[in-house]
Amino acid sequence: MANIEAVIGLEVHVELNTSSKLYCSCKNIFGAEPNTNVCPVCLGLPGTLPRLNKQACYHAVKMGHALNCRINRISRQDRKNYFYPDLPKAYQITQADIPLCENGYLDILVDGNVKRVGIERIHIEEDAGKLIHDGSDNTLCDYNRCGVPLIEIVTKPDMNSSAEARIFLENIRSILLYIGISDCKMQEGSIRCDVNVSVHEAGSPVGTRCELKNVNSFSAALRGIEYEIKRQTEIIGKGSSIERETRRWDDKNGISILMRNKENAEDYRFFPEPDLGTIALDEKEIAEIRENMPELPNKKMLRYVKEHGLNDSEAFIITSSPDKAALYDECVRLQRCSIRSAANRIVGEITKFMNDTGKSISETGITAEELCEICSAHEKGLISSSGAKTALEELIAHGGRTEEIIKRMGLEQNTDIAYLSELADKVISENERSAADYRNGKKSAISFLIGQAMKASKGRADPSKIRNLIENKLKKGE
Ligand code: ADP
Ligand code: MG
Ligand code: ZN
């Protein structure tokens, strides 16, 4: 069969971190006792009226700016009608025809090339409740999540592989963290996406798409995309055609299952929400939000590569979280150590710590000042690289002052020639075989001797000094 190409579009739902819900004053928090953050409005009791939370609109506009969208000064709210037990009102307030933000794009880096992914729209809508299947025949309803504000980001069908989708989603997550409109806790369902996939033969028109629901993590999105591409390719390979379907992704078994043939917009009986007016923003509000946007990760990344000489992967790792980037920026600003060593430590030990523990930098004892102290102590030869690592680990775990840590943990690198000379003699006499090997021309034997000296000094001997000493002593004895 001819070359198969895949087309992917994503619908990303993000829970906003406003303090109250979208249309009532119930708290917007995760993990409360079921059905404690509810009121007549979010339960959809008759006779109640919704009131829009303006903060949620500002959050959406922020994301609109970040994704280069046109911001609609006037946008509308609509009812999407359907029945499901997690939706007590039997309709969801969303934005159908006129969303807050439209027509944007996000440039992502794929294998070193810039790829532009179009953004169709960003709109606000309310979340539904949560159904809990308790293992018996019962299903329990928790309505705390009803009315929690969401933005939905809809991309154009511009991605062509699961790898591109992954990079796109990671970029979106990182932007959300930078602009601070969501806590992005995947395990709490703060970001969820629907995945649209189609395949076609190269040169043919784009194929019919299937939409995967219930995709709860970025890695599940990848697996779902891969699976769909394969499934659809096989169907086409057999000469059959793809039906437009909504399918449920079963991540545990790694398969997608037919939920329903795609419903049409008409099925939802969309109509303008009669209990709410249009959303009107004035130019000043929109401009003010734009002026207060922080530097976004993509731009930062380019700056680190161009101005600081970091490579793509280092720049990506540092910018992937706003607090890592802030730490790095502050080290650069302080100018107390080289940019290179600060970058190395952040990409190395600090990233490892964050990955291992899931903690953020603010949860550690690290400050830019102390990180710079460690780097410069190493640059000046006061501590070895393993000493720097130890000091940094101590700083991460307990905080404190670098100078004090180095003293307390005995990390000073020993540069005292008398001590080092004695150490070299001792190592040579205790390892006659290696010494003889070296003298007989096996120059690599010196590494072993240096290693022994480092071990004997608990990593504190100055490595270049000890190398010279051992070399000179061995040559003398030749
Ligand atoms: P719906 O309202 O039915 O979900 P939309 O027009 O909002 O449809 O599109 C939903 C998503 O489907 C968008 O992210 C879009 O990029 C994607 N999409 C559209 N056409 C295709 C296609 N041929 N293949 C894959 N994805 C597609
Ligand atoms: Mg859809
Ligand atoms: Zn409420």
XYZ file of N, CA and C in Angstrom, residues 73-282:
630
model
N -13.898 40.711 21.428
C -14.380 41.635 22.467
C -15.781 41.233 22.926
N -16.568 40.747 21.988
C -17.907 40.280 22.331
C -17.963 38.786 22.029
N -18.286 37.991 23.028
C -18.459 36.561 22.740
C -19.721 36.084 23.439
N -20.134 34.869 23.060
C -21.445 34.435 23.520
C -21.343 33.160 24.351
N -22.340 32.943 25.200
C -22.416 31.694 25.953
C -23.645 30.921 25.486
N -23.480 29.612 25.335
C -24.557 28.800 24.776
C -24.827 27.573 25.628
N -26.017 27.043 25.470
C -26.365 25.794 26.138
C -26.146 24.627 25.203
N -25.467 23.614 25.732
C -25.310 22.366 25.003
C -26.133 21.345 25.785
N -27.195 20.862 25.174
C -28.154 20.026 25.903
C -27.878 18.537 25.724
N -27.723 17.846 26.830
C -27.676 16.388 26.780
C -27.940 15.855 28.174
N -28.351 14.627 28.255
C -28.605 14.039 29.563
C -27.520 13.035 29.906
N -26.983 13.177 31.085
C -26.052 12.201 31.618
C -26.035 12.418 33.125
N -25.872 11.350 33.917
C -26.008 11.513 35.369
C -24.996 12.482 36.007
N -23.891 12.767 35.310
C -22.922 13.693 35.915
C -23.280 15.157 35.650
N -24.429 15.379 34.995
C -24.806 16.740 34.598
C -26.233 17.023 35.070
N -26.378 17.429 36.347
C -27.739 17.540 36.897
C -28.617 18.553 36.160
N -28.022 19.590 35.569
C -28.831 20.579 34.846
C -29.365 20.038 33.523
N -28.728 18.959 33.036
C -29.027 18.385 31.717
C -28.629 19.322 30.577
N -27.836 20.332 30.894
C -27.166 21.106 29.830
C -25.876 21.671 30.397
N -24.946 21.905 29.499
C -23.665 22.490 29.889
C -23.599 23.877 29.278
N -23.181 24.866 30.063
C -22.981 26.188 29.468
C -21.571 26.225 28.881
N -21.522 26.524 27.579
C -20.241 26.539 26.868
C -20.286 27.710 25.899
N -19.352 27.765 24.979
C -19.405 28.797 23.935
C -19.388 28.082 22.603
N -20.418 28.248 21.818
C -20.494 27.526 20.549
C -20.019 28.398 19.383
N -20.849 29.326 18.944
C -20.512 30.063 17.714
C -19.409 31.093 17.887
N -19.456 31.812 19.005
C -18.465 32.884 19.162
C -17.668 32.673 20.445
N -16.484 32.068 20.322
C -15.651 31.818 21.495
C -14.885 33.086 21.898
N -14.289 33.053 23.071
C -13.497 34.209 23.515
C -12.282 34.449 22.622
N -11.628 33.362 22.200
C -10.382 33.512 21.440
C -10.430 32.619 20.203
N -9.882 33.125 19.095
C -9.925 32.378 17.840
C -8.640 32.541 17.058
N -8.407 31.570 16.157
C -7.433 31.789 15.108
C -6.021 32.103 15.566
N -5.477 31.239 16.401
C -4.112 31.470 16.861
C -3.174 30.395 16.352
N -2.019 30.311 16.960
C -1.073 29.251 16.587
C -0.060 29.067 17.702
N 0.594 27.921 17.694
C 1.713 27.672 18.602
C 2.834 27.057 17.781
N 3.997 27.658 17.852
C 5.163 27.087 17.167
C 5.856 26.112 18.098
N 6.017 24.881 17.644
C 6.720 23.896 18.466
C 7.993 23.466 17.744
N 8.935 22.942 18.518
C 10.203 22.495 17.927
C 10.175 20.982 17.778
N 10.226 20.509 16.542
C 10.214 19.070 16.288
C 11.504 18.706 15.573
N 12.352 17.916 16.232
C 13.654 17.553 15.667
C 14.413 18.776 15.150
N 14.388 19.827 15.925
C 15.160 21.007 15.546
C 14.463 21.913 14.536
N 13.309 21.498 14.013
C 12.587 22.366 13.074
C 11.343 22.950 13.724
N 11.044 24.194 13.342
C 9.854 24.832 13.884
C 8.641 24.349 13.113
N 7.632 23.892 13.870
C 6.392 23.470 13.233
C 5.256 24.289 13.824
N 4.422 24.859 12.975
C 3.331 25.703 13.457
C 2.038 24.890 13.560
N 1.461 24.855 14.753
C 0.181 24.179 14.948
C -0.896 25.259 15.116
N -1.880 25.236 14.236
C -2.948 26.237 14.295
C -3.860 26.013 15.490
N -4.329 27.097 16.073
C -5.317 27.010 17.162
C -6.637 27.528 16.600
N -7.605 26.640 16.545
C -8.914 26.992 16.027
C -9.607 28.003 16.945
N -9.632 27.656 18.236
C -10.366 28.474 19.193
C -10.009 28.118 20.621
N -10.285 29.058 21.529
C -10.235 28.766 22.966
C -11.536 29.309 23.541
N -12.299 28.464 24.188
C -13.521 28.980 24.807
C -13.627 28.549 26.265
N -14.507 29.221 27.014
C -14.721 28.811 28.402
C -15.978 27.951 28.473
N -16.003 27.050 29.425
C -17.193 26.231 29.653
C -17.128 25.664 31.053
N -18.233 25.084 31.498
C -18.239 24.520 32.852
C -18.001 23.017 32.795
N -17.352 22.522 33.848
C -17.085 21.091 33.947
C -18.336 20.373 34.448
N -18.376 19.069 34.255
C -19.474 18.246 34.774
C -19.016 17.595 36.072
N -19.914 16.911 36.740
C -19.562 16.212 37.976
C -18.747 14.956 37.690
N -18.532 14.179 38.758
C -17.722 12.984 38.599
C -18.548 11.771 39.010
N -18.511 10.730 38.198
C -19.220 9.504 38.549
C -18.223 8.531 39.155
N -18.609 7.940 40.265
C -17.714 6.989 40.920
C -18.353 5.610 40.865
N -17.654 4.697 40.191
C -18.159 3.333 40.094
C -17.509 2.577 41.234
N -18.299 2.272 42.251
C -17.678 1.820 43.501
C -17.423 0.315 43.549
N -17.497 -0.342 42.411
C -17.159 -1.763 42.408
C -18.375 -2.642 42.599
N -19.423 -2.102 43.217
C -20.675 -2.866 43.313
C -21.496 -2.526 42.068
N -22.794 -2.714 42.131
C -23.616 -2.351 40.979
C -23.930 -0.867 40.960
N -23.497 -0.169 42.013
C -23.889 1.230 42.141
C -22.922 2.184 41.472
N -23.465 3.296 41.003
C -22.651 4.409 40.560
C -22.992 5.591 41.443
N -21.948 6.215 42.010
C -22.168 7.352 42.902
C -21.878 8.645 42.160
N -22.607 9.711 42.497
C -22.401 10.993 41.833
C -21.806 11.999 42.806
N -20.693 12.585 42.408
C -20.094 13.681 43.178
C -20.195 14.939 42.325
N -20.988 15.904 42.814
C -21.225 17.105 42.004
C -20.302 18.274 42.337
N -19.264 18.009 43.160
C -18.330 19.101 43.475
C -17.713 19.733 42.229
N -17.496 18.926 41.204
C -16.812 19.442 40.008
C -17.776 20.166 39.053
N -19.088 20.032 39.294
C -20.059 20.719 38.432
C -19.822 22.217 38.491
N -19.633 22.835 37.330
C -19.481 24.284 37.307
C -18.062 24.771 37.511
N -17.108 23.841 37.647
C -15.700 24.259 37.720
C -15.300 24.829 36.354
N -14.627 25.988 36.325
C -14.322 26.596 35.025
C -13.257 25.852 34.234
N -13.531 25.689 32.967
C -12.577 25.048 32.051
C -12.313 25.999 30.893
N -11.128 25.882 30.294
C -11.011 26.373 28.924
C -10.848 25.149 28.043
N -11.400 25.230 26.848
C -11.138 24.186 25.870
C -10.323 24.807 24.750
N -9.183 24.195 24.471
C -8.304 24.662 23.397
C -8.463 23.682 22.244
N -8.921 24.153 21.096
C -9.129 23.264 19.955
C -8.087 23.586 18.891
N -7.307 22.574 18.515
C -6.280 22.829 17.495
C -6.856 22.597 16.098
N -6.186 23.131 15.108
C -6.471 22.751 13.733
C -5.868 21.357 13.524
N -6.323 20.638 12.503
C -5.758 19.287 12.293
C -4.369 19.392 11.661
N -3.402 19.871 12.440
C -2.083 20.218 11.899
C -0.963 19.296 12.338
N -1.260 18.336 13.195
C -0.174 17.460 13.641
C -0.219 16.152 12.862
N 0.938 15.516 12.707
C 1.013 14.326 11.857
C 1.601 13.100 12.530
N 1.938 13.215 13.809
C 2.468 12.032 14.493
C 2.212 12.161 15.987
N 2.321 11.039 16.676
C 2.127 11.075 18.123
C 3.239 11.894 18.766
N 4.425 11.873 18.174
C 5.539 12.642 18.745
C 5.230 14.132 18.715
N 4.654 14.591 17.599
C 4.294 16.016 17.518
C 3.221 16.360 18.540
N 2.251 15.463 18.691
C 1.177 15.713 19.662
C 1.752 15.802 21.070
N 2.730 14.942 21.358
C 3.329 14.967 22.693
C 4.032 16.308 22.950
N 4.809 16.736 21.963
C 5.525 18.011 22.123
C 4.528 19.157 22.280
N 3.469 19.117 21.470
C 2.447 20.161 21.570
C 1.861 20.204 22.986
N 1.466 19.036 23.498
C 0.842 18.987 24.822
C 1.803 19.443 25.916
N 3.064 19.050 25.793
C 4.048 19.477 26.788
C 4.218 20.991 26.759
N 4.203 21.546 25.547
C 4.307 23.005 25.414
C 3.109 23.702 26.049
N 1.927 23.160 25.798
C 0.711 23.753 26.356
C 0.786 23.733 27.885
N 1.222 22.613 28.417
C 1.309 22.484 29.868
C 2.282 23.509 30.430
N 3.406 23.632 29.772
C 4.398 24.544 30.290
C 3.919 26.002 30.194
N 3.228 26.349 29.117
C 2.671 27.710 29.003
C 1.655 27.965 30.121
N 0.803 26.976 30.380
C -0.207 27.130 31.439
C 0.449 27.408 32.789
N 1.563 26.711 33.043
C 2.257 26.929 34.309
C 2.892 28.319 34.353
N 3.449 28.755 33.235
C 4.070 30.085 33.193
C 3.048 31.189 33.429
N 1.884 31.057 32.799
C 0.909 32.141 32.967
C 0.045 31.915 34.210
N 0.233 30.758 34.841
C -0.351 30.535 36.164
C -1.874 30.448 36.207
N -2.490 29.890 35.169
C -3.961 29.844 35.189
C -4.491 28.455 35.550
N -3.600 27.492 35.719
C -4.043 26.144 36.096
C -2.926 25.485 36.885
N -3.297 24.590 37.808
C -2.210 23.916 38.521
C -1.674 22.728 37.718
N -2.358 22.380 36.622
C -1.862 21.355 35.694
C -1.585 20.024 36.365
N -2.333 19.676 37.420
C -2.091 18.380 38.058
C -2.814 17.302 37.264
N -2.043 16.576 36.467
C -2.621 15.565 35.597
C -3.370 14.511 36.397
N -2.772 14.125 37.541
C -3.371 13.042 38.331
C -4.714 13.463 38.911
N -4.966 14.786 38.974
C -6.263 15.257 39.453
C -7.175 15.632 38.292
N -6.755 15.310 37.091
C -7.587 15.575 35.924
C -7.640 17.039 35.517
N -6.624 17.826 35.895
C -6.640 19.250 35.530
C -6.491 19.476 34.033
N -5.833 18.546 33.335
C -5.749 18.638 31.877
C -6.243 17.313 31.289
N -7.218 17.388 30.427
C -7.732 16.163 29.791
C -7.874 16.468 28.309
N -7.672 15.470 27.472
C -7.876 15.821 26.066
C -8.637 14.774 25.277
N -9.291 15.267 24.245
C -9.913 14.395 23.252
C -8.981 14.425 22.053
N -8.817 13.267 21.457
C -7.836 13.130 20.387
C -8.553 12.758 19.094
N -8.366 13.548 18.038
C -8.971 13.237 16.738
C -7.891 12.731 15.793
N -8.150 11.583 15.199
C -7.140 10.977 14.332
C -7.779 10.530 13.019
N -7.091 10.813 11.914
C -7.498 10.227 10.637
C -6.241 9.814 9.877
N -6.410 8.941 8.917
C -5.259 8.562 8.072
C -5.691 8.646 6.607
N -4.721 8.865 5.732
C -5.001 8.869 4.293
C -3.736 8.470 3.549
N -3.920 8.034 2.302
C -2.738 7.715 1.502
C -2.100 9.016 1.054
N -0.754 9.017 1.028
C -0.035 10.222 0.616
C -0.578 10.689 -0.723
N -0.843 11.957 -0.840
C -1.354 12.508 -2.091
C -2.864 12.516 -2.185
N -3.539 11.732 -1.321
C -5.010 11.717 -1.341
C -5.543 12.763 -0.365
N -6.841 13.081 -0.482
C -7.429 14.021 0.476
C -7.407 13.443 1.886
N -7.511 14.332 2.850
C -7.495 13.939 4.255
C -8.660 12.985 4.550
N -8.422 12.015 5.440
C -9.419 10.976 5.700
C -10.480 11.376 6.713
N -11.419 10.458 6.926
C -12.465 10.655 7.938
C -11.879 10.394 9.312
N -12.239 11.226 10.294
C -11.589 11.108 11.599
C -12.436 10.358 12.614
N -11.735 9.775 13.588
C -12.392 9.237 14.766
C -11.915 10.050 15.953
N -12.789 10.202 16.924
C -12.433 10.964 18.112
C -12.329 10.025 19.299
N -11.191 10.110 20.008
C -10.994 9.286 21.198
C -11.336 10.096 22.438
N -12.181 9.538 23.289
C -12.533 10.176 24.551
C -11.833 9.432 25.683
N -11.876 10.049 26.871
C -11.351 9.381 28.054
C -9.830 9.224 28.019
N -9.175 10.218 27.470
C -7.715 10.180 27.429
C -7.224 11.017 28.612
N -6.643 10.338 29.610
C -6.413 11.029 30.872
C -4.978 11.434 31.162
N -4.071 11.121 30.253
C -2.702 11.579 30.455
C -2.062 11.777 29.094
N -0.943 12.495 29.086
C -0.255 12.719 27.814
C 0.218 11.394 27.233
N 0.691 10.502 28.109
C 1.198 9.244 27.581
C 0.051 8.409 27.032
N -1.131 8.520 27.663
C -2.295 7.810 27.117
C -2.660 8.383 25.743
N -2.513 9.702 25.572
C -2.797 10.318 24.266
C -1.882 9.716 23.198
N -0.618 9.553 23.548
C 0.338 8.971 22.590
C -0.053 7.559 22.212
N -0.359 6.765 23.244
C -0.721 5.371 22.967
C -1.998 5.321 22.125
N -2.956 6.177 22.465
C -4.218 6.211 21.731
C -3.996 6.571 20.263
N -3.157 7.569 20.023
C -2.888 7.992 18.637
C -2.234 6.857 17.849
N -1.200 6.255 18.460
C -0.500 5.161 17.787
C -1.478 4.036 17.425
N -2.317 3.708 18.408
C -3.271 2.621 18.202
C -4.236 2.953 17.066
N -4.775 4.171 17.093
C -5.756 4.580 16.074
C -5.138 4.576 14.677
N -3.902 5.055 14.572
C -3.247 5.083 13.258
C -3.157 3.656 12.711
N -2.771 2.756 13.594
C -2.615 1.368 13.177
C -3.979 0.759 12.798
N -4.953 0.979 13.664
C -6.283 0.407 13.426
C -6.869 0.913 12.104
N -6.789 2.215 11.894
C -7.384 2.792 10.690
C -6.613 2.377 9.434
N -5.286 2.278 9.574
C -4.473 1.861 8.425
C -4.863 0.451 7.985
N -5.099 -0.399 8.991
C -5.488 -1.777 8.670
C -6.836 -1.820 7.949
N -7.762 -0.995 8.410
C -9.096 -0.976 7.776
C -8.981 -0.523 6.321
N -8.225 0.531 6.112
C -8.046 1.022 4.738
C -7.326 -0.021 3.886
N -6.341 -0.686 4.534
C -5.571 -1.720 3.829
C -6.467 -2.840 3.309
N -7.546 -3.105 4.042
C -8.476 -4.160 3.629
C -9.455 -3.669 2.586
N -9.335 -2.399 2.212
C -10.238 -1.855 1.208
C -11.531 -1.296 1.788
N -11.675 -1.341 3.121
C -12.880 -0.758 3.730
C -12.653 0.729 3.992
N -13.711 1.400 4.442
C -13.521 2.818 4.739
C -13.823 3.105 6.203
N -13.299 4.221 6.666
C -13.421 4.601 8.080
C -14.753 5.317 8.278
N -15.454 4.922 9.344
C -16.684 5.623 9.721
C -16.329 6.718 10.713
N -17.067 7.802 10.648
C -16.876 8.859 11.641
C -17.440 8.367 12.968
N -16.537 8.191 13.949
C -16.968 7.591 15.219
C -16.393 8.318 16.422
N -17.094 8.182 17.543
C -16.543 8.586 18.829
C -16.197 7.297 19.554
N -14.927 7.170 19.970
C -14.478 5.919 20.575
C -13.904 6.191 21.960
N -14.014 5.215 22.816
C -13.477 5.363 24.165
C -12.097 4.714 24.217
N -11.118 5.448 24.745
C -9.780 4.878 24.871
C -9.690 4.095 26.169
N -9.375 2.808 26.054
C -9.199 1.950 27.223
C -7.697 1.766 27.402
N -7.149 2.589 28.278
C -5.691 2.633 28.377
C -5.120 1.357 28.990
N -5.900 0.749 29.877
C -5.412 -0.449 30.546
C -5.172 -1.559 29.523
N -6.107 -1.717 28.607
C -5.964 -2.776 27.604
C -5.352 -2.284 26.305
N -5.108 -0.973 26.222
C -4.468 -0.419 25.029
C -5.318 -0.534 23.769
N -6.641 -0.372 23.920
C -7.511 -0.439 22.736
C -8.548 0.682 22.772
N -9.093 0.999 21.597
C -10.213 1.946 21.565
C -11.479 1.174 21.223
N -12.582 1.600 21.853
C -13.847 0.867 21.695
C -14.926 1.835 21.208
N -15.721 1.379 20.270
C -16.784 2.239 19.731
C -17.752 2.667 20.828
N -17.968 3.994 20.975
C -18.979 4.490 21.914
C -20.255 4.796 21.142
N -20.102 5.587 20.086
C -21.274 5.964 19.301
C -20.808 6.476 17.957
N -21.717 6.396 16.990
C -21.425 7.072 15.741
C -21.491 8.544 16.027
N -20.640 9.304 15.383
C -20.497 10.711 15.728
C -21.839 11.432 15.712
N -22.122 12.095 16.837
C -23.336 12.891 16.893
C -23.113 14.177 16.114
N -24.169 14.759 15.634
C -24.045 16.049 14.967
C -24.318 17.159 15.957
N -23.844 18.347 15.620
C -24.074 19.496 16.493
C -25.564 19.654 16.780
N -26.401 19.321 15.785
C -27.861 19.492 15.971
C -28.370 18.651 17.134
N -27.722 17.508 17.372
C -28.191 16.641 18.445
C -28.165 17.328 19.799
N -27.307 18.320 19.944
C -27.163 18.989 21.230
C -28.120 20.166 21.402
N -28.849 20.493 20.355
C -29.791 21.620 20.426
C -29.128 22.852 21.054
N -27.992 23.217 20.505
C -27.317 24.422 21.009
C -28.231 25.624 20.875
N -28.290 26.457 21.873
C -28.925 27.767 21.709
C -28.305 28.756 22.694
N -28.399 30.054 22.408
C -27.768 31.049 23.279
C -28.335 30.946 24.689
N -27.465 30.935 25.688
C -27.878 30.821 27.084
C -28.746 32.028 27.460
N -30.016 31.794 27.751
C -30.915 32.930 27.974
C -30.687 33.621 29.319
N -30.032 32.918 30.267
C -29.848 33.494 31.600
C -28.572 34.323 31.715
N -27.805 34.384 30.636
C -26.558 35.157 30.679
C -26.490 36.049 29.444
N -25.879 37.208 29.594
C -25.709 38.076 28.432
C -24.476 37.673 27.647
N -24.147 38.452 26.638
C -22.882 38.232 25.933
C -21.764 38.608 26.886
N -20.566 38.106 26.602
C -19.401 38.519 27.385
C -18.771 39.696 26.654
N -18.706 40.829 27.310
C -18.121 42.002 26.666
C -16.849 42.410 27.402
N -15.749 42.460 26.679
C -14.475 42.908 27.266
C -14.108 44.205 26.575
N -13.548 45.170 27.320
C -13.121 46.350 26.561
C -11.646 46.260 26.196
